Backbone as numpy.savetxt, mean C-alpha at the origin, in Angstrom:
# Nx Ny Nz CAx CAy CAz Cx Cy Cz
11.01 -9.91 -8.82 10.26 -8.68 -8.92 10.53 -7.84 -7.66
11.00 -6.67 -7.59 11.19 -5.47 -6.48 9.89 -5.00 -6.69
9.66 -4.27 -5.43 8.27 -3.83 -5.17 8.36 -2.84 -4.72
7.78 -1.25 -5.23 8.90 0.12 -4.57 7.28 0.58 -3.94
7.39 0.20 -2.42 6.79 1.42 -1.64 6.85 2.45 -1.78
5.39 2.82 -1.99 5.16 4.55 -1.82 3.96 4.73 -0.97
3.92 6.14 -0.07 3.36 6.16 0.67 2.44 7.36 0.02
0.88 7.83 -0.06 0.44 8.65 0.04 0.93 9.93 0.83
0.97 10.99 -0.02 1.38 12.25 1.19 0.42 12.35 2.65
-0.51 12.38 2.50 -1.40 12.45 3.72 -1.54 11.51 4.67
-0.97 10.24 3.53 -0.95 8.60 4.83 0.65 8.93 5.35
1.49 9.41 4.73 2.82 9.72 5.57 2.81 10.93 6.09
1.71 11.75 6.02 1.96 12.76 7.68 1.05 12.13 8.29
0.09 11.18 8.33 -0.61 10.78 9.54 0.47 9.63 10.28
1.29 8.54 9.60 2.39 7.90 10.18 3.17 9.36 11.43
3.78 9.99 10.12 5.21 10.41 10.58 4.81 11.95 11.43
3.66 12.90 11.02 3.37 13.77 11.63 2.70 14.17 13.00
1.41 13.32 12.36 0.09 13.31 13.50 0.46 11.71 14.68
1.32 10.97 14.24 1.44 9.76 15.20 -0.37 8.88 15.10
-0.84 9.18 14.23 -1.93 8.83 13.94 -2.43 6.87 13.89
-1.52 6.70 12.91 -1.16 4.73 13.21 0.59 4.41 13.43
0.63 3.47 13.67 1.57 3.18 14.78 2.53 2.52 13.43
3.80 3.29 13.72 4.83 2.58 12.52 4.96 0.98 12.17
4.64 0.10 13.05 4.62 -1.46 13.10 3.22 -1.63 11.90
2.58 -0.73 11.73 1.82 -1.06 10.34 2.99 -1.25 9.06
3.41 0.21 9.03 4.12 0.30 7.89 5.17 -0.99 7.68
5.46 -1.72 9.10 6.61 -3.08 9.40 5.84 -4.01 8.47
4.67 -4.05 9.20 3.75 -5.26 8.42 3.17 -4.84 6.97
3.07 -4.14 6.52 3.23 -3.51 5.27 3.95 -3.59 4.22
5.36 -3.63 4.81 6.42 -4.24 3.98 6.86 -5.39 3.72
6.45 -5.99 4.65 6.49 -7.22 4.97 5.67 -8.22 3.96
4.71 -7.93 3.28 4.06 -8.37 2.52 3.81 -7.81 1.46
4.28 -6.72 0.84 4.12 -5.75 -0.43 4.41 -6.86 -1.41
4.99 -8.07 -1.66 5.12 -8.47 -2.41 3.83 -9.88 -3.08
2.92 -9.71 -1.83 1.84 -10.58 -1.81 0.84 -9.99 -2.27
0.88 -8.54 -1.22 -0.58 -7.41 -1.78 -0.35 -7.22 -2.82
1.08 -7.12 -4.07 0.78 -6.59 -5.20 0.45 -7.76 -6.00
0.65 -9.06 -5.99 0.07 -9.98 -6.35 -0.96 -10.03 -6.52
-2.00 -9.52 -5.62 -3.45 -9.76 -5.14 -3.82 -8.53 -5.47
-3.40 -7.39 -5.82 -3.98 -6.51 -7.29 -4.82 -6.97 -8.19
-6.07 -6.43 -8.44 -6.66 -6.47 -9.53 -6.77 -5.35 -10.57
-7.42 -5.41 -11.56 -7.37 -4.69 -12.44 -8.59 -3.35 -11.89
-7.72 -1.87 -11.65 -8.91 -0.96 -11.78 -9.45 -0.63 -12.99
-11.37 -0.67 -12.70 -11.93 -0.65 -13.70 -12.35 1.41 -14.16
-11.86 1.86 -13.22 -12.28 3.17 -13.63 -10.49 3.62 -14.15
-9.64 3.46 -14.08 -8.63 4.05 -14.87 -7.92 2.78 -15.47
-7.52 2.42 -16.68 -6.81 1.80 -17.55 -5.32 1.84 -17.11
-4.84 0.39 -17.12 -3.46 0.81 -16.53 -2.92 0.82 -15.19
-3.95 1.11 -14.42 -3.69 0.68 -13.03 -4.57 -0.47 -12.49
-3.90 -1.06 -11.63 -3.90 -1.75 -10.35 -4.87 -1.24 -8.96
-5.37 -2.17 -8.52 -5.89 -1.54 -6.90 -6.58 -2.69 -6.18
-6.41 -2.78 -5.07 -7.13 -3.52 -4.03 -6.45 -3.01 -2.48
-7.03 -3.95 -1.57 -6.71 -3.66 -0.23 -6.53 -4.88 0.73
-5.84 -4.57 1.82 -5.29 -5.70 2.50 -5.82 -5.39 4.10
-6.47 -6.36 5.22 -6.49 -6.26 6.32 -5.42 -6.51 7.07
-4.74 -5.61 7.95 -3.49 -5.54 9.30 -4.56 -5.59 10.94
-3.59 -6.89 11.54 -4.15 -5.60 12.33 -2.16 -5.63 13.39
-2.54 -4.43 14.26 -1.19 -4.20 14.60 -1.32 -3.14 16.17
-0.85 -3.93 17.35 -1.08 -3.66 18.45 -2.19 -3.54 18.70
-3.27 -4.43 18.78 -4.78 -4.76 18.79 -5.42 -3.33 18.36
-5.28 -2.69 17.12 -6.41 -2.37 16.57 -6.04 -2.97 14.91
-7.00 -2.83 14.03 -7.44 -3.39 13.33 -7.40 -2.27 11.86
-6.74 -2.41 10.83 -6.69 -1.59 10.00 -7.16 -2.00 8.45
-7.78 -1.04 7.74 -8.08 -1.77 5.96 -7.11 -0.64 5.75
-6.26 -1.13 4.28 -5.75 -0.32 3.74 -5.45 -0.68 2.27
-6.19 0.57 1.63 -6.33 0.88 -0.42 -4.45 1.15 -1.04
-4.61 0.52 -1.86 -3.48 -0.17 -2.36 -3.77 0.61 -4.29
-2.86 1.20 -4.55 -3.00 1.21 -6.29 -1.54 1.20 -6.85
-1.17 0.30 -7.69 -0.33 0.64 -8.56 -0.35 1.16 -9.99
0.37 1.77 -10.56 0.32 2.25 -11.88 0.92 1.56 -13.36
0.85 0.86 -13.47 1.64 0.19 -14.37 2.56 0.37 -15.59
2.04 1.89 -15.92 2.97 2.69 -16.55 4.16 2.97 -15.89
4.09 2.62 -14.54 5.70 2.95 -13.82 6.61 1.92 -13.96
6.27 0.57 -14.51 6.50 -0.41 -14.35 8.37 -0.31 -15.13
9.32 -1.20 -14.35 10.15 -0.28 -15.03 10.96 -2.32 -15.15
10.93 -2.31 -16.43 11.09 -3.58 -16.70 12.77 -4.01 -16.98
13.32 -3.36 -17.06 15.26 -2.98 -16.97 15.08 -3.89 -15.50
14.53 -3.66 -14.41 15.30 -3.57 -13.12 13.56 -4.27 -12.80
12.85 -4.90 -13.35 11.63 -5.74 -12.80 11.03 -4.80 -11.56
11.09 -3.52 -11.62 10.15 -2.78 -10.16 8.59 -2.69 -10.36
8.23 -2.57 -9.90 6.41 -2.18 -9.42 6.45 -1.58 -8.53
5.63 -0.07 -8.79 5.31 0.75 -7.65 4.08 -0.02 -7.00
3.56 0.30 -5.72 3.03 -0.08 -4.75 2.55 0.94 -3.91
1.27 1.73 -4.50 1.36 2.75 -3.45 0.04 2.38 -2.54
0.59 3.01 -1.35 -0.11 3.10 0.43 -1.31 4.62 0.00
-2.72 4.29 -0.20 -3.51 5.54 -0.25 -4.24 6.09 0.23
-4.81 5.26 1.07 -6.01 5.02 2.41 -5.67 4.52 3.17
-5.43 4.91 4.56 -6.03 3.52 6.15 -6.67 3.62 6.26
-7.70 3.26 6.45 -8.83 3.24 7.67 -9.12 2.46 8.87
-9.04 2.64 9.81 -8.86 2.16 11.58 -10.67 1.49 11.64
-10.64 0.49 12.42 -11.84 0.07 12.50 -11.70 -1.21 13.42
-13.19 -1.30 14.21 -12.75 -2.29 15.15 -13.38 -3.60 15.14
């Protein structure tokens, strides 16, 4: 199973714009996309998708971050699952 990162627009200008969290998230992020989408459950307010969240933490602060996939993207030729990044939230 491939696992296609996607990043929220607003969580990739706080990465790439504002320097907001520190790219070694997005390291550890990838690093396990294939576990967090495992650990997906079923969202109960839209049919079809996926969602949960995973704790990082990365250069001693401490991050939650909301996770949804769509399953209509699911592209079964080539076994992918989107994986999208939709929330951080920083917390200590």
């Amino acid at each position: 199973m491939l696992i296609d990162l996607i990043l929220d627009c607003y969580v990739e200008l706080q990465f790439f714009w504002y320097g907001t969290y520190p790219t070694a998230l997005i390291d550890q992020i990838a690093a396990r996309k294939g576990a967090i989408y495992k650990s997906l459950g079923p969202d109960l307010a839209r049919q079809g998708w996926l969602s949960g969240s995973a704790e990082f933490k990365v250069e001693g602060r401490h991050f939650t971050v909301l996770f949804e996939s769509d399953r209509r993207r699911d592209d079964p030729s080539t076994d992918t699952r989107s994986l999208w990044v939709l929330h951080i939230d920083e917390h200590s």
